[in-house]
PDB file of C-alpha atoms and ligand atoms in Angstrom:
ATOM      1  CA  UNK A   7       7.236   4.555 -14.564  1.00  0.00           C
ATOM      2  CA  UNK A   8       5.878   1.396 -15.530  1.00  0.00           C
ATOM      3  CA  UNK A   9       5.252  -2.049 -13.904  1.00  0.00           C
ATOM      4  CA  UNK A  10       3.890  -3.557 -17.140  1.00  0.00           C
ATOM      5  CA  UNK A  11       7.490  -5.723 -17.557  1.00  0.00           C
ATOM      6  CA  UNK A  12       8.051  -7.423 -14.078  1.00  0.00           C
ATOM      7  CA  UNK A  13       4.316  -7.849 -13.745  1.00  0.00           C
ATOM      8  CA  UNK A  14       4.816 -11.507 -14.288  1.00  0.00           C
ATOM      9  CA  UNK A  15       7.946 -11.581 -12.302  1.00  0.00           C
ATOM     10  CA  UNK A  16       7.166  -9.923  -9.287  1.00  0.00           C
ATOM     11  CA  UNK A  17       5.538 -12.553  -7.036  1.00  0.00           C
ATOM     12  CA  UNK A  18       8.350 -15.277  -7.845  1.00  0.00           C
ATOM     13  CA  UNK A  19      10.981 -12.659  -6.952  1.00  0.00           C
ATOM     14  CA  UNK A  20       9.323 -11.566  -4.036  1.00  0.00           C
ATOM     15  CA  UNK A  21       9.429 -14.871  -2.721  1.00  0.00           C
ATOM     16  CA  UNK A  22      12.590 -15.913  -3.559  1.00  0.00           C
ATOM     17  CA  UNK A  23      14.255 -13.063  -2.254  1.00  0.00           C
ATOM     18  CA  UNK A  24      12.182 -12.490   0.991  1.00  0.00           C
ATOM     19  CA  UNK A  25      10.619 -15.443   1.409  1.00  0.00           C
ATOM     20  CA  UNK A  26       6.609 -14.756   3.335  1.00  0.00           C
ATOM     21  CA  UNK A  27       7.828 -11.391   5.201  1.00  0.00           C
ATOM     22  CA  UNK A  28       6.288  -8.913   2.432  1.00  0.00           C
ATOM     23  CA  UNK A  29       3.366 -11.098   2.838  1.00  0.00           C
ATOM     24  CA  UNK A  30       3.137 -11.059   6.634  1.00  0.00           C
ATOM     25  CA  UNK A  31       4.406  -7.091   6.686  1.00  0.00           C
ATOM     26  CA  UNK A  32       1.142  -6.446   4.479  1.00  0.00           C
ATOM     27  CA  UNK A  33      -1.077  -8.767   6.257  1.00  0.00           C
ATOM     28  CA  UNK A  34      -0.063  -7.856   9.840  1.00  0.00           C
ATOM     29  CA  UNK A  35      -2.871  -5.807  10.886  1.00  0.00           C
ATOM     30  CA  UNK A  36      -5.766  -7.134   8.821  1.00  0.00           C
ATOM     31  CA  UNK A  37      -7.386  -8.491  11.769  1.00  0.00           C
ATOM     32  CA  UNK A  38      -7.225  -5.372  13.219  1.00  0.00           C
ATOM     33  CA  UNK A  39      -9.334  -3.435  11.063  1.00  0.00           C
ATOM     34  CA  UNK A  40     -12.819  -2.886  12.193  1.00  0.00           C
ATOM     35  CA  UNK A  41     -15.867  -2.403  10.053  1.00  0.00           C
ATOM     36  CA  UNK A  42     -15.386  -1.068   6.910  1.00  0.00           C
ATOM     37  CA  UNK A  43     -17.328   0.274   4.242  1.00  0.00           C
ATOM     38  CA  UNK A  44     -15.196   1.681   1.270  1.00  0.00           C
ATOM     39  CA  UNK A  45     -12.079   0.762   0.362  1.00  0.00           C
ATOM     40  CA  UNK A  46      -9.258   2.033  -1.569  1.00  0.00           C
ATOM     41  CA  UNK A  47      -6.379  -0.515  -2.306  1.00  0.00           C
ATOM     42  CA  UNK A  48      -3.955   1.691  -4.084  1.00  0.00           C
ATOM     43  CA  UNK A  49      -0.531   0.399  -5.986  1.00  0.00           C
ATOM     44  CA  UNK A  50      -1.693  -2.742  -5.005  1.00  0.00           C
ATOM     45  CA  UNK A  51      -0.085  -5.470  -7.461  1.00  0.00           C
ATOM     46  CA  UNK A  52      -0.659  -8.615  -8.481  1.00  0.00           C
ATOM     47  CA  UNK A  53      -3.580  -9.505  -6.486  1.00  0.00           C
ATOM     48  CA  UNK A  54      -1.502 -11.486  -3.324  1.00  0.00           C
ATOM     49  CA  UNK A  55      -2.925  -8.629  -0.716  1.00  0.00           C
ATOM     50  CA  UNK A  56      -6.625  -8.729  -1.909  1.00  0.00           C
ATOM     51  CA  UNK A  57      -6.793 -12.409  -1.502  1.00  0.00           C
ATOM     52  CA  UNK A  58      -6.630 -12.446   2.285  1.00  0.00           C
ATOM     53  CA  UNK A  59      -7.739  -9.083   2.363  1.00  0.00           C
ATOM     54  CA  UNK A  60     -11.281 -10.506   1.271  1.00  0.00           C
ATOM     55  CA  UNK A  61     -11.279 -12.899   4.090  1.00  0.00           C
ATOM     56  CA  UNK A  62     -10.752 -11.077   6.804  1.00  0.00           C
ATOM     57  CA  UNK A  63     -12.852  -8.175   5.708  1.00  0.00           C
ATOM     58  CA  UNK A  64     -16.347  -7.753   4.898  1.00  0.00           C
ATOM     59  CA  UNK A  65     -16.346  -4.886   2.635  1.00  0.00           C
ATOM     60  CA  UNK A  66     -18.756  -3.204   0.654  1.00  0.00           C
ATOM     61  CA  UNK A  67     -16.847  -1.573  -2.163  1.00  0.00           C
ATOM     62  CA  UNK A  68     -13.624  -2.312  -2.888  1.00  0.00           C
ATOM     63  CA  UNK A  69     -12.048   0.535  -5.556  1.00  0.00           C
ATOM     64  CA  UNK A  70      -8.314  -1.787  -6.414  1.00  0.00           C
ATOM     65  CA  UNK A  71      -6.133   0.625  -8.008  1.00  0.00           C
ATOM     66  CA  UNK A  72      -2.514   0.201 -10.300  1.00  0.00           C
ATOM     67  CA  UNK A  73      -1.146   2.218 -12.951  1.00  0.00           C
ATOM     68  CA  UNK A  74      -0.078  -1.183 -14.487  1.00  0.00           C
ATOM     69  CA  UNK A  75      -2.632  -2.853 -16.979  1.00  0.00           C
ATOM     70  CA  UNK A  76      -0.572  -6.557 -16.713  1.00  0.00           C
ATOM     71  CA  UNK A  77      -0.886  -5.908 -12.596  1.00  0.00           C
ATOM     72  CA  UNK A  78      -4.647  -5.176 -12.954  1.00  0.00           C
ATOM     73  CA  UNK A  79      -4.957  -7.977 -15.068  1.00  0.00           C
ATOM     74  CA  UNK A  80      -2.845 -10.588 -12.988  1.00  0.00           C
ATOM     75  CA  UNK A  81      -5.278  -9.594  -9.986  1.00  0.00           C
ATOM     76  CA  UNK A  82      -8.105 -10.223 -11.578  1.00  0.00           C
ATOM     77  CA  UNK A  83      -7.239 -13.372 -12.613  1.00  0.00           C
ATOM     78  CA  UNK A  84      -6.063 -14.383  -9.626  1.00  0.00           C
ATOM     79  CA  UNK A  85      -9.651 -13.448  -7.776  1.00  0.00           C
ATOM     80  CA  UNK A  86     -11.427 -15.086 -10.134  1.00  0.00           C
ATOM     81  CA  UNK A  87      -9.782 -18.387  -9.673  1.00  0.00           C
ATOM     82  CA  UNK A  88     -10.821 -18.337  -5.886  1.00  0.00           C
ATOM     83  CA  UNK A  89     -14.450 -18.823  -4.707  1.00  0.00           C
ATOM     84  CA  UNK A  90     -15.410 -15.382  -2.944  1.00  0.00           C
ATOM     85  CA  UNK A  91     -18.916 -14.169  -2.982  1.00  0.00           C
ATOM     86  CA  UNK A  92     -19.610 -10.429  -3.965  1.00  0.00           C
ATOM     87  CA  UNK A  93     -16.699 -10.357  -6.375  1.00  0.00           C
ATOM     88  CA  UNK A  94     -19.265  -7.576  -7.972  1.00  0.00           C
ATOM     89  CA  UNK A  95     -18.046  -5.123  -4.950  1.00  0.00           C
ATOM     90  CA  UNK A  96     -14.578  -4.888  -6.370  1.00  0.00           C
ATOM     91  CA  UNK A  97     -14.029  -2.076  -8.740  1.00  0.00           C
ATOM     92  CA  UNK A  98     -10.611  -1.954 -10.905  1.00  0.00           C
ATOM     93  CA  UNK A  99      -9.135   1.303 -11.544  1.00  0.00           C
ATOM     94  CA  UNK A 100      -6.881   2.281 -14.298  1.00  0.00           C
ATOM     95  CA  UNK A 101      -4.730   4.746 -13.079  1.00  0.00           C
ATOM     96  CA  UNK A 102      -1.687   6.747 -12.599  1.00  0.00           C
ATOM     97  CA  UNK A 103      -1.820   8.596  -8.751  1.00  0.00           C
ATOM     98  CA  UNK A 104       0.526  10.799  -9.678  1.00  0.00           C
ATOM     99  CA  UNK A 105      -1.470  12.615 -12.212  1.00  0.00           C
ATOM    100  CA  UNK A 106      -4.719  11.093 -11.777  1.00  0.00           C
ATOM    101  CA  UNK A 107      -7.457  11.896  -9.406  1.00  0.00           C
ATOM    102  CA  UNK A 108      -8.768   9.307  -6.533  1.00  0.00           C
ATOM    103  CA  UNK A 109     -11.545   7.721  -8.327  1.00  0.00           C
ATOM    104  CA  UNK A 110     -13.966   8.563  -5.931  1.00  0.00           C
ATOM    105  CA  UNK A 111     -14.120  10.092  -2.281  1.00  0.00           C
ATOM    106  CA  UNK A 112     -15.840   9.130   1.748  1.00  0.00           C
ATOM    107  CA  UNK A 113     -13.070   6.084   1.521  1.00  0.00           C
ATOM    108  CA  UNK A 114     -12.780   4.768   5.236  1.00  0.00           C
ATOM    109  CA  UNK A 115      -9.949   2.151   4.212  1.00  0.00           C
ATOM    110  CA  UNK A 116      -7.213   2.957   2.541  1.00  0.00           C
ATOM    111  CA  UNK A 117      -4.184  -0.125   1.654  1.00  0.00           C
ATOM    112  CA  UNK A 118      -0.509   1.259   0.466  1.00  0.00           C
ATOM    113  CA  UNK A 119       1.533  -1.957   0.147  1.00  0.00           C
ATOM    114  CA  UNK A 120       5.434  -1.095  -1.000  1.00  0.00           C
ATOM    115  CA  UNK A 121       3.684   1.491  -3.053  1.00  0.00           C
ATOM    116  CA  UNK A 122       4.678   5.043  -1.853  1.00  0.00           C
ATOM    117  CA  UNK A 123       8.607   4.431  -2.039  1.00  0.00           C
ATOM    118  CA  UNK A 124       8.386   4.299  -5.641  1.00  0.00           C
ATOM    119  CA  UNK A 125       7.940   8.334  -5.445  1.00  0.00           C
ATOM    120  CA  UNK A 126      10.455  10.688  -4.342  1.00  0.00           C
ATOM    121  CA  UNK A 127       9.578  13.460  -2.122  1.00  0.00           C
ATOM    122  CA  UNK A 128       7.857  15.980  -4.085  1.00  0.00           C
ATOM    123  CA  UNK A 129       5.668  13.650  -5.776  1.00  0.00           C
ATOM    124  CA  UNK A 130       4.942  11.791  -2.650  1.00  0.00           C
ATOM    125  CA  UNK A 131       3.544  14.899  -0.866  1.00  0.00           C
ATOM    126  CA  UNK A 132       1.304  15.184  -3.647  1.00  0.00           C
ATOM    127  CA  UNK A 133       0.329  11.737  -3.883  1.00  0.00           C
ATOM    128  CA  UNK A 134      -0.292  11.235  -0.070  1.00  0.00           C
ATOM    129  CA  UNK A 135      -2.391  14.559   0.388  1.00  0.00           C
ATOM    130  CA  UNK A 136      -4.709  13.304  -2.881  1.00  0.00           C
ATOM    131  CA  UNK A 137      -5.278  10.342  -1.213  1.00  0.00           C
ATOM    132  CA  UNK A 138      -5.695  11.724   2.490  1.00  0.00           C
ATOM    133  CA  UNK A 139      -8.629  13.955   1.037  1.00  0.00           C
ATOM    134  CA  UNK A 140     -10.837  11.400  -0.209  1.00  0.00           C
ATOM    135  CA  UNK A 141     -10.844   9.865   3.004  1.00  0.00           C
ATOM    136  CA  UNK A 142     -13.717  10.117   6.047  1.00  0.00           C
ATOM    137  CA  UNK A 143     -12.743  11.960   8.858  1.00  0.00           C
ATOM    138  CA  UNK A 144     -12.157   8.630  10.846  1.00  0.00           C
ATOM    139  CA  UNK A 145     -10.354   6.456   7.671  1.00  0.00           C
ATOM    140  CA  UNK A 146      -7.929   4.017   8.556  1.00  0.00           C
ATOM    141  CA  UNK A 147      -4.657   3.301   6.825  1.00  0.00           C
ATOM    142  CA  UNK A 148      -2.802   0.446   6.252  1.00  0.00           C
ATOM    143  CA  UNK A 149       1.021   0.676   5.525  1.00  0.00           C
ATOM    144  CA  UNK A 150       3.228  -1.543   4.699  1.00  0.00           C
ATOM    145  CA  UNK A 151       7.195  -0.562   3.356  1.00  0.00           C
ATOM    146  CA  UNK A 152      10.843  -0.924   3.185  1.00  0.00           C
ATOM    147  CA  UNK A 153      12.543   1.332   5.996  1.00  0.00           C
ATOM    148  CA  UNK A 154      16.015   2.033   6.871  1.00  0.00           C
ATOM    149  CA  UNK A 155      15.912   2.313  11.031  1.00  0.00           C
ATOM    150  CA  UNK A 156      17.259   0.076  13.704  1.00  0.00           C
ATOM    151  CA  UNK A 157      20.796  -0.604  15.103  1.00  0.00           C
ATOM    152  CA  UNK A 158      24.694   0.080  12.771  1.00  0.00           C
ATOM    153  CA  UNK A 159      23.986  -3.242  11.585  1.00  0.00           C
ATOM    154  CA  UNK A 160      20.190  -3.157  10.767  1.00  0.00           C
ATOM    155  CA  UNK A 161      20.769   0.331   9.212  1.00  0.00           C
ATOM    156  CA  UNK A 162      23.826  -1.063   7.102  1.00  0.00           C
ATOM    157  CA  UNK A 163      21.271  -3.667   5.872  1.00  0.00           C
ATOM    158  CA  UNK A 164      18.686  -2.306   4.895  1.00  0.00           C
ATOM    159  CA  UNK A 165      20.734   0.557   3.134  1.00  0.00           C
ATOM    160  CA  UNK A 166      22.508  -2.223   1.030  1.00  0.00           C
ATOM    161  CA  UNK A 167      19.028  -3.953   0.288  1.00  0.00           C
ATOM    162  CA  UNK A 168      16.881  -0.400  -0.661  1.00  0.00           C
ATOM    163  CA  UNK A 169      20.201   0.599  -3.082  1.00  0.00           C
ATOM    164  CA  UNK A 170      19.541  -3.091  -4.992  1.00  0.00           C
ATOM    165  CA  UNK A 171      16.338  -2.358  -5.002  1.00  0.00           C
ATOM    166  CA  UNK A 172      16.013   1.241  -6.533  1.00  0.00           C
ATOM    167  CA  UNK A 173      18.951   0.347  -8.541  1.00  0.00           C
ATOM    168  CA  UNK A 174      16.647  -3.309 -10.343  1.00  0.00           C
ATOM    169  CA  UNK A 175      13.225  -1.102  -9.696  1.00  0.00           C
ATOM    170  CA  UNK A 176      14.825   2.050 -12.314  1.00  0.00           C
ATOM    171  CA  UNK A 177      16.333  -0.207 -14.512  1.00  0.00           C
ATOM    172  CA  UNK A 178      12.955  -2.318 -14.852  1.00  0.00           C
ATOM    173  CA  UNK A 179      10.433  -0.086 -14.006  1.00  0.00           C
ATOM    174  CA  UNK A 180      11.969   3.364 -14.554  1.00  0.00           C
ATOM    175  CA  UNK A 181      10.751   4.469 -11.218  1.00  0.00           C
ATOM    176  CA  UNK A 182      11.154   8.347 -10.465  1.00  0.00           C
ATOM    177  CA  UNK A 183      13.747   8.152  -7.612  1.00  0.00           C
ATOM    178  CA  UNK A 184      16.623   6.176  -6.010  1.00  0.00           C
ATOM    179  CA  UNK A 185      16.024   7.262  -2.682  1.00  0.00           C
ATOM    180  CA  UNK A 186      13.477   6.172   0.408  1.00  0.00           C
ATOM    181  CA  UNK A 187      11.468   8.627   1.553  1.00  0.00           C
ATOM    182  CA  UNK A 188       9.912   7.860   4.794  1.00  0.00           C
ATOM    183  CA  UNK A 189       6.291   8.877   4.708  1.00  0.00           C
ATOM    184  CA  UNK A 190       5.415   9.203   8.366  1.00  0.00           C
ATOM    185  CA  UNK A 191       5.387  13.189   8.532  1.00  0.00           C
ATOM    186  CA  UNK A 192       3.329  13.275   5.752  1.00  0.00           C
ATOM    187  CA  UNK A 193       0.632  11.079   7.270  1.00  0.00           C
ATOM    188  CA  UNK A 194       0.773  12.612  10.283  1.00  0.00           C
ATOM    189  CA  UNK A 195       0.609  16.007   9.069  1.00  0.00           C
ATOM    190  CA  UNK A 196      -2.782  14.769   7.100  1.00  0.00           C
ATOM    191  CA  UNK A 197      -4.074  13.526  10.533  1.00  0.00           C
ATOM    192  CA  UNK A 198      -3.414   9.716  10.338  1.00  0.00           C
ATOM    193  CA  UNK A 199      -1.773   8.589  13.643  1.00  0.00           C
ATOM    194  CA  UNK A 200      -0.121   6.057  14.473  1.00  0.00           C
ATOM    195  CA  UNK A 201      -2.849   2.710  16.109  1.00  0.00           C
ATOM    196  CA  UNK A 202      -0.022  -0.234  15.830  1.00  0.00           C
ATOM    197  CA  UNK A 203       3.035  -0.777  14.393  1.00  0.00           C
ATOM    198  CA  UNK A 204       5.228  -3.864  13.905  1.00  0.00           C
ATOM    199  CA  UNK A 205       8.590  -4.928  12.192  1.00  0.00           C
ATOM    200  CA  UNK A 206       9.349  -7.442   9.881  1.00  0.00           C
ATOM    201  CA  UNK A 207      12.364  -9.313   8.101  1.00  0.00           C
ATOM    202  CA  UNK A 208      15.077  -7.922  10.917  1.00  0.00           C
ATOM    203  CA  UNK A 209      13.120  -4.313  10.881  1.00  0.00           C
ATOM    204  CA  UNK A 210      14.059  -4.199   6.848  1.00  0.00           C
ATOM    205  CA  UNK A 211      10.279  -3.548   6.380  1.00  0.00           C
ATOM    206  CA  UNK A 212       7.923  -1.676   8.596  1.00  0.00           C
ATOM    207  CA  UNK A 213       3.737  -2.082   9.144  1.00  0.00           C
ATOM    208  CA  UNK A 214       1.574   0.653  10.239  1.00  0.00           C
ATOM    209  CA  UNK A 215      -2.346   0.382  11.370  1.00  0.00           C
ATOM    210  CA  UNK A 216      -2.732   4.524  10.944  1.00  0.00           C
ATOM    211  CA  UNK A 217      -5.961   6.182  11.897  1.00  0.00           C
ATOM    212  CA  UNK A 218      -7.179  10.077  11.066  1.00  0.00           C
ATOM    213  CA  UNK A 219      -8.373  11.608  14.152  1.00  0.00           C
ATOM    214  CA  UNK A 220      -8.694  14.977  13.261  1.00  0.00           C
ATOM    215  CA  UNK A 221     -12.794  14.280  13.152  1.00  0.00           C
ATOM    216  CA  UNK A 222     -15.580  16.595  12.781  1.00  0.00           C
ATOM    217  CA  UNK A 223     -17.606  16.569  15.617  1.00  0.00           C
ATOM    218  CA  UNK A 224     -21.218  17.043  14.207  1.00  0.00           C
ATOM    219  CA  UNK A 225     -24.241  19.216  16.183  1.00  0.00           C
ATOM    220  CA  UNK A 226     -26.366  15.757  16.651  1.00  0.00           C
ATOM    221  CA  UNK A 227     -22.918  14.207  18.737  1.00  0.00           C
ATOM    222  CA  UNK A 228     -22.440  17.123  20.399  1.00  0.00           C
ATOM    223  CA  UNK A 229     -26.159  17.410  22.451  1.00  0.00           C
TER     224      UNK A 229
HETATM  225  C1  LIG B  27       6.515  -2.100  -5.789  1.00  0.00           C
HETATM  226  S1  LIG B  27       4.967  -2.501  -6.506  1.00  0.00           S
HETATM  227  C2  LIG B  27       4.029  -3.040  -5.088  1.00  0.00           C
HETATM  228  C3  LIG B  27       2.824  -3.847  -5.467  1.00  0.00           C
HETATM  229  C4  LIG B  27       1.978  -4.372  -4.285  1.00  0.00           C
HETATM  230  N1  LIG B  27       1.342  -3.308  -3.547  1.00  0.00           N
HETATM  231  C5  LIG B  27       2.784  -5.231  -3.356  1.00  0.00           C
HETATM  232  O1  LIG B  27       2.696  -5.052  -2.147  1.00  0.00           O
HETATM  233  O2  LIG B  27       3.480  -6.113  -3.875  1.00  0.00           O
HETATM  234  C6  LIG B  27       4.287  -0.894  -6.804  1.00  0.00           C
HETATM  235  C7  LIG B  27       2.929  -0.952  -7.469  1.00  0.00           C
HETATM  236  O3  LIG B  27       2.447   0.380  -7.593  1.00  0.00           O
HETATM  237  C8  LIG B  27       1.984   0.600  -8.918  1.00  0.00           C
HETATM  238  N2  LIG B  27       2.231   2.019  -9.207  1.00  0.00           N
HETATM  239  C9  LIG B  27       3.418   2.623  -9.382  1.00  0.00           C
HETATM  240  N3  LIG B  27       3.252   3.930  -9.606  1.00  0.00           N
HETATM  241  C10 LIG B  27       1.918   4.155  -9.575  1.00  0.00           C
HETATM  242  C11 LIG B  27       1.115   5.322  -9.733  1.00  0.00           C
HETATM  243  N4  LIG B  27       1.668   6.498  -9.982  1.00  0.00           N
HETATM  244  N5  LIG B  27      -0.227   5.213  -9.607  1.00  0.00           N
HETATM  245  C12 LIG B  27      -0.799   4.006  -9.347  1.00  0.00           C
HETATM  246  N6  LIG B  27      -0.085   2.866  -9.200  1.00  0.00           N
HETATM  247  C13 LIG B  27       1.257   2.933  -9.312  1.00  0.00           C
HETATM  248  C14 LIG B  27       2.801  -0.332  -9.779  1.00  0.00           C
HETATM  249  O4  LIG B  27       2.186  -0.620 -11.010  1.00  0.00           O
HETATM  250  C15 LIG B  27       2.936  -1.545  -8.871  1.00  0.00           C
HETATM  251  O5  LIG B  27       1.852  -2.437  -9.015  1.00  0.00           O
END
């Protein structure tokens, strides 16, 4: 799998095909997020997401993650051509999820933007329980992604639009599947529930504010 090719591409088709929604699924609950310290934007892209995810939050280490060298590189360009102080907190990390480790652990943010429906279901499991254990016990999770739900006719639609997509995604990017794998039970299952969720582009993509509450109560709370 490799995004290398439609690195360049990807913004301009984004926007010509869906217009701001991507944009305003990933954004949706930025200003929801309270105070965070680490943060680990994962499959993140070009760059689009960090932007306004610098102004709205206040972070103190930013880890930005993609297996793709031209993505890596079109996000740092892209952050360097804006005036944000502390550009020195953002760390950019090299590497493949599926057989790499998380580059570091006590994250209390983690970002997956149209990242984990590249995977198909075995590899997702994986991926999503790596990630969930180099979180805090209280880590938030943003998710943003394509979803089939809704009424006949929503359903229809969206199954039309993921099949063009996995079908221009393999071709391009050799992704690993052609199927959607909805990753709710999986983050549930590793404790992150459900704080907010919202729709987007006629329920074609879904956001999701998650939060792990499975927390370890320590002696000094306790008395
Ligand atoms: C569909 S794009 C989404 C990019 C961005 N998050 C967005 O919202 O536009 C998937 C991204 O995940 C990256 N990616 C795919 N497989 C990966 C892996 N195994 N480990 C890390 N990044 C990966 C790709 O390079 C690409 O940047």
């Amino acid at each position: 799998m490799n995004f290398n090719r439609i690195a360049p591409w990807f913004g301009r088709l984004e926007k010509i095909v869906f217009r701001d929604q991507m944009q305003l699924c990933r954004t949706a609950f930025l200003s929801e997020l309270p105070a965070i310290k680490k943060a680990a934007l994962i499959g993140e892209g070009n760059g689009n997401f960090l932007i306004q995810f610098l102004c709205h939050c206040n972070c103190e280490e930013i880890h930005y993650i993609d297996s793709s060298t031209q993505m890596l590189n079109l996000a740092q360009k892209k952050i360097q051509s804006h005036d944000f102080p502390g550009l020195a907190r953002i760390e950019y990390y090299h590497l493949d999820l599926s057989l790499d480790g998380m580059p570091d652990q006590n994250y209390d943010l983690i970002v997956t933007n149209f990242f984990l429906d590249v995977f198909n279901e075995t590899t997702l499991d994986k991926v999503v329980s790596k990630i969930a254990s180099s979180c805090t016990q209280d880590a938030h999770w943003l998710y943003a992604d394509f979803q089939v739900s809704g009424n006949r006719f929503q359903r229809c639609r969206a199954i039309v639009w993921v099949k063009t997509m996995y079908l221009f995604f393999k071709l391009a990017a050799g992704i690993e599947t052609m199927s959607l794998t909805d990753p709710s039970t999986l983050l549930d299952r590793n404790g992150f529930q459900i704080k907010g969720s919202t729709e987007f582009d006629n329920g074609l993509m879904r956001a999701e504010l998650r939060q792990r509450k499975n927390k370890v109560v320590s002696d000094s709370e306790l008395f």
